[in-house]
Coordinates of C-alpha atoms in Angstrom, one line a residue:
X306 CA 90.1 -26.7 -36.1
X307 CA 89.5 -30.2 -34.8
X308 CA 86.8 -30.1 -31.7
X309 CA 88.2 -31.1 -28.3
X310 CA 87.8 -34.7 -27.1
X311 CA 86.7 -35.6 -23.4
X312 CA 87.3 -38.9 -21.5
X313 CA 84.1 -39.2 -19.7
X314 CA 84.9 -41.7 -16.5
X315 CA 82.2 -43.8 -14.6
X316 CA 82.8 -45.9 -11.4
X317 CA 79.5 -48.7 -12.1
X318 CA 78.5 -51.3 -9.9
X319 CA 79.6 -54.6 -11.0
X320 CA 75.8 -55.8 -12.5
X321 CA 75.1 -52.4 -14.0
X322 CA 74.1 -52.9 -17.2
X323 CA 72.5 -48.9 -18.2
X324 CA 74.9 -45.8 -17.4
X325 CA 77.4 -47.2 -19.7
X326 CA 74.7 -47.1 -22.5
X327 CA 72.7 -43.7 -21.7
X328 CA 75.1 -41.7 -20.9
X329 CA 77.0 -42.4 -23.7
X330 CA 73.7 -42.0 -25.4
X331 CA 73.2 -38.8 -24.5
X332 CA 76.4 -37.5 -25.2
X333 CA 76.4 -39.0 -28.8
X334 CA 73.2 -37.2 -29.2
X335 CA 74.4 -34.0 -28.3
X336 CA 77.9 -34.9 -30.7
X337 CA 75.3 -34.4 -33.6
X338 CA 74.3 -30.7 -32.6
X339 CA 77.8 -29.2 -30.5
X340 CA 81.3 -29.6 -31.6
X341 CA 82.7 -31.3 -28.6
X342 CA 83.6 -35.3 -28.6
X343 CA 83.5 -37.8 -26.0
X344 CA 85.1 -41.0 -25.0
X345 CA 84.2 -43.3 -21.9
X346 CA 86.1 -45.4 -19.4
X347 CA 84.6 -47.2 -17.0
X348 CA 85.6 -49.2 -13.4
X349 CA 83.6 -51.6 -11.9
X350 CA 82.7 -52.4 -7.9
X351 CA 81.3 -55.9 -6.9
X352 CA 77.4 -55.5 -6.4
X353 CA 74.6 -57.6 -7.5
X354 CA 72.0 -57.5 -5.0
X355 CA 70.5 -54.1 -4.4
X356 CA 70.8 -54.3 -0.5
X357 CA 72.0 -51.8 2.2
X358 CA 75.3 -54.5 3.1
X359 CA 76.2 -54.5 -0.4
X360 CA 75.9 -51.5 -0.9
X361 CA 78.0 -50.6 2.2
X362 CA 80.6 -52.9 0.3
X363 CA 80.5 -51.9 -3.0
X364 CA 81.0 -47.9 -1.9
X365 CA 84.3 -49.0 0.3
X366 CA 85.7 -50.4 -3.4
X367 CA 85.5 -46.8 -5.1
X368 CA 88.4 -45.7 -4.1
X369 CA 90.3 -48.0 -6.1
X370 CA 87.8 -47.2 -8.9
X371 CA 88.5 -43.3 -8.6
X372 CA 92.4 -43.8 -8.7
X373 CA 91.6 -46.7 -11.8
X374 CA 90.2 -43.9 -13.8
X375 CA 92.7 -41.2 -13.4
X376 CA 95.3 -43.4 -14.6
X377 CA 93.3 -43.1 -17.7
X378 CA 93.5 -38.9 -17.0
X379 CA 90.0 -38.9 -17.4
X380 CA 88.3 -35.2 -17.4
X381 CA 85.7 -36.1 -15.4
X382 CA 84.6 -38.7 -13.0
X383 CA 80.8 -40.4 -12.3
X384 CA 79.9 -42.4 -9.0
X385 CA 77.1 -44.0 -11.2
X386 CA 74.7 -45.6 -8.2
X387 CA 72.4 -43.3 -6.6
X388 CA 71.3 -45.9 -4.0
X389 CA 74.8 -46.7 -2.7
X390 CA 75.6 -43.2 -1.5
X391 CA 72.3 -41.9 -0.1
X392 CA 72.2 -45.3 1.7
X393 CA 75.3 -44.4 3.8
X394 CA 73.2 -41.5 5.3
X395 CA 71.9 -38.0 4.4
X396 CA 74.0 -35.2 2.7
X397 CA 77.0 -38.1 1.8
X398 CA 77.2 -37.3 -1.6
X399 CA 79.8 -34.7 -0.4
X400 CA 81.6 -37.0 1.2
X401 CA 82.5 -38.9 -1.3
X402 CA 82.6 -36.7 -4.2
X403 CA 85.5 -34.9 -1.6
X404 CA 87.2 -38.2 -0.8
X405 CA 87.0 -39.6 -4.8
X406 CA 88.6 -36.3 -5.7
X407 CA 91.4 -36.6 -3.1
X408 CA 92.0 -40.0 -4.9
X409 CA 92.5 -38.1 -8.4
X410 CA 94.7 -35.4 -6.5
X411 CA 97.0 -37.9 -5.0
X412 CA 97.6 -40.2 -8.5
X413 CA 98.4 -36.2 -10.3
X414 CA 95.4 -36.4 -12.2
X415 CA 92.9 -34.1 -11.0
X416 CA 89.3 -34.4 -12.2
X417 CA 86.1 -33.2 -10.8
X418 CA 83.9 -35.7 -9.5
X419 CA 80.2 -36.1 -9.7
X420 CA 77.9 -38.4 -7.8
X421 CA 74.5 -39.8 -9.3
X422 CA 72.9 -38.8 -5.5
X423 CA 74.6 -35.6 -5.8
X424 CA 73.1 -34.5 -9.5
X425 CA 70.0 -35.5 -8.9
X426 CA 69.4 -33.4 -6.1
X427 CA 71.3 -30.2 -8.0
X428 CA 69.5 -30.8 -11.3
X429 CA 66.2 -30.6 -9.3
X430 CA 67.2 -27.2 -7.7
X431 CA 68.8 -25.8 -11.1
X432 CA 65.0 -26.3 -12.5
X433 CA 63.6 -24.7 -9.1
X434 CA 61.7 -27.8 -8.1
X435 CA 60.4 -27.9 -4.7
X436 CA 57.6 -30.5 -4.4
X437 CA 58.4 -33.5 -6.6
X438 CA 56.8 -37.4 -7.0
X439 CA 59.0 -40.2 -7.9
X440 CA 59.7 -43.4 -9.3
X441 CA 62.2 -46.4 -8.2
X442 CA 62.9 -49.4 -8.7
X443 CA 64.3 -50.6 -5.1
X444 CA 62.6 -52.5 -1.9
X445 CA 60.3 -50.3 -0.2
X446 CA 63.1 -49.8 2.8
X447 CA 65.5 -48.5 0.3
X448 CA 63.4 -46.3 -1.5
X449 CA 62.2 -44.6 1.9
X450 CA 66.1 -44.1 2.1
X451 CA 66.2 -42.4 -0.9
X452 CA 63.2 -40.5 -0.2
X453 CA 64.0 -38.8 3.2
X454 CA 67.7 -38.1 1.2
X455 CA 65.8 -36.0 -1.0
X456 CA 64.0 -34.3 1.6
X457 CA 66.4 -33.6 3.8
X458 CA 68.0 -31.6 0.8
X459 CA 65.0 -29.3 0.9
X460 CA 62.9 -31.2 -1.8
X461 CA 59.7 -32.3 -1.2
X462 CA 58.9 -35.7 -2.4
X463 CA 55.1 -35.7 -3.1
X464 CA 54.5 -39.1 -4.0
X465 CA 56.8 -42.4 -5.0
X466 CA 56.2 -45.9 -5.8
X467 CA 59.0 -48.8 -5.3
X468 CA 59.1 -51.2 -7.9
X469 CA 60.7 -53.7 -5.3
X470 CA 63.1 -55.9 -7.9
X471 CA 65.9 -56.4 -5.4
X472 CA 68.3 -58.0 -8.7
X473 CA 70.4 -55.0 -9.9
X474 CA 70.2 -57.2 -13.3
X475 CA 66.5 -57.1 -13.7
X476 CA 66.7 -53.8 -12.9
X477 CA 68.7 -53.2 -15.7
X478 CA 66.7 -55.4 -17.8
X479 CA 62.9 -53.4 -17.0
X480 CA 61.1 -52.4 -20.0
X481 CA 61.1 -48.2 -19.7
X482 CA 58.1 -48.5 -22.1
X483 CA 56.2 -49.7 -19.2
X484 CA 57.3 -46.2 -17.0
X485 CA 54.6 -44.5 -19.3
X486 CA 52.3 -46.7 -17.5
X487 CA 53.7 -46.9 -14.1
X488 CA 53.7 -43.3 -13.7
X489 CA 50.1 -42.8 -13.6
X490 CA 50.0 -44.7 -10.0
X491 CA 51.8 -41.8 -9.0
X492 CA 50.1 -38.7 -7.4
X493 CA 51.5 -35.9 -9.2
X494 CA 48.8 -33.2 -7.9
X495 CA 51.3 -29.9 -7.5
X496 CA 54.8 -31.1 -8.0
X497 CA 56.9 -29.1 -9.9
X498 CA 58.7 -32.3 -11.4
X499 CA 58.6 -35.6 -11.7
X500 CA 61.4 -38.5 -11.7
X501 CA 61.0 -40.9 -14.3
X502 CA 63.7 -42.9 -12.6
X503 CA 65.7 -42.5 -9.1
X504 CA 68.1 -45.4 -10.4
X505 CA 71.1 -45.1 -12.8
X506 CA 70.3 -48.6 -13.2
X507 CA 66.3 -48.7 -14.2
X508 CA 66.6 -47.5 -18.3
X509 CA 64.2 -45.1 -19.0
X510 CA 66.5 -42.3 -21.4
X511 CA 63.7 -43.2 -24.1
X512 CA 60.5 -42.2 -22.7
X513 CA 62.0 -38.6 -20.8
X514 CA 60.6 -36.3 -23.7
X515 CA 57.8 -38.2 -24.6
X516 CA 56.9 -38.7 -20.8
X517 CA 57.5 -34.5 -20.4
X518 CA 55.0 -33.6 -23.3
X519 CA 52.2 -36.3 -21.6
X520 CA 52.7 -34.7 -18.2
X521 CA 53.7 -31.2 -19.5
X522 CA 55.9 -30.5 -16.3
X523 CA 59.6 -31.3 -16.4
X524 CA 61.3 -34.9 -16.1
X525 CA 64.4 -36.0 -14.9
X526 CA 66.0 -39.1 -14.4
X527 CA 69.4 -39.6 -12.1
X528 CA 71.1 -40.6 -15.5
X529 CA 69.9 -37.4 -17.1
X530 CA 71.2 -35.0 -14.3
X531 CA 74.1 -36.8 -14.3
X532 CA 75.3 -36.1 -17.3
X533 CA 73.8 -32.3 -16.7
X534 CA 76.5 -32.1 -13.8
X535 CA 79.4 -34.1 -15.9
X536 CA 78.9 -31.1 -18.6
X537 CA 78.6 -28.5 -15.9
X538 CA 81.7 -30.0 -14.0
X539 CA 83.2 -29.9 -17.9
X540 CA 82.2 -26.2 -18.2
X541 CA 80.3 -27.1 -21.7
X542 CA 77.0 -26.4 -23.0
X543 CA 74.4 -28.4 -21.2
X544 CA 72.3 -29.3 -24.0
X545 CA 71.1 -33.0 -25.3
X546 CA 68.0 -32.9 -27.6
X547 CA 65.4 -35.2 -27.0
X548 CA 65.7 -35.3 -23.0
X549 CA 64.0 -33.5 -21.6
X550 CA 63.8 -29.7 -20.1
X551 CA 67.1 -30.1 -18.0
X552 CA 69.1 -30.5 -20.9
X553 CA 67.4 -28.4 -22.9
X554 CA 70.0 -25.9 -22.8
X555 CA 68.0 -23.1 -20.3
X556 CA 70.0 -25.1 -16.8

């Protein structure tokens, strides 16, 4: 019997540069140890400055993006920028997720949606993490943004640092080898886990495990709950070796 094949759809900024290679990534990985295949479609919005008014932009375009991708009847659909939706105020992840749906609804292609924003906050509270510290790569006014997003979920954030590269491109072009650096300006006294990278954008899909057996508490990425939700939203397994306790198959 031949496995079942899913399309896997992403709505990407314009200058993104990294969901279209990790989550894929993960999914190939996971390919090699579970029967199911994947595919992936993706449609872009204009952004290449990670700002508040591009931002604003670039989230009006998803619409089009949304009904793009279920002409394509994918099975599942990814708002891939955190940044964009918890900059248009807190708990808006529902929003759009509702509204991106509606999209699929009306062009008779339903497909669950899933927003960067939203996974990251669910994968946190399917591992039962309630004090957290965090890395990102945005301006310091941004990633106060996303931190009081996160909190206002019922997550405390312990301790960040902003990387301040306003380029989406060089944000897609940082080194994740330096993250097992970076991470040890962070204060991670009593957090239950810790966020490699709060940016679908900023790679870091190779240093997850290796960063979890350093820190020996459980890290996450926005890419890596993202494709957590995607399976979840698919009703498969939620298991990808190699990154990280999320998808190690216990969520």
């Amino acid at each position: 019997m031949t496995a079942r094949s899913y399309r896997i759809g992403q709505i990407v900024p314009s200058s993104n540069t990294t969901m279209e290679t990790e989550i894929p990534a993960m999914l190939r990985a996971r390919e090699g140890i579970l029967p199911e295949r994947f595919t992936f479609h993706s449609s872009r919005m204009r952004m290449k400055k990670v700002v508040k008014e591009e931002l604003e932009a670039m989230d009006r375009d998803s619409d089009r993006c949304a009904t793009e991708l279920s002409d394509a009847r994918v099975d599942v659909l990814g708002y891939a920028c955190l940044v964009a939706i918890m900059s248009m105020g807190k708990g808006y992840h529902r929003e759009s997720e509702a509204r991106l749906h509606a999209r699929t609804v009306e062009n008779n292609a339903a497909a669950p949606v899933v927003t960067s924003a939203g996974a990251l906050v669910d994968g946190l509270k399917r591992m039962g993490a309630k004090k957290i510290s965090v890395i990102c790569p945005y301006m310091k006014p941004l990633t106060q943004l996303v931190v009081d997003y996160i909190e206002h979920e019922g997550i405390t954030v312990h301790d960040f640092t902003a990387l301040e590269i306003p380029d989406n491109l060089e944000v897609g072009r940082h080194d994740p080898e330096r993250l097992l650096e970076i991470y040890k300006r962070v204060d991670r006294t009593g957090v239950d886990a810790f966020v490699a990278s709060a940016c679908v954008q900023m790679p870091s899909l190779p240093i997850i495990q290796r960063l979890e057996d350093a820190i020996g508490i459980p890290v996450v990425s926005a890419a890596v709950c993202t494709t957590h939700q995607m399976l979840d939203r698919l009703g498969l397994e939620r298991r990808v070796p190699d990154a990280g306790a999320l998808l190690g198959g216990r969520y």
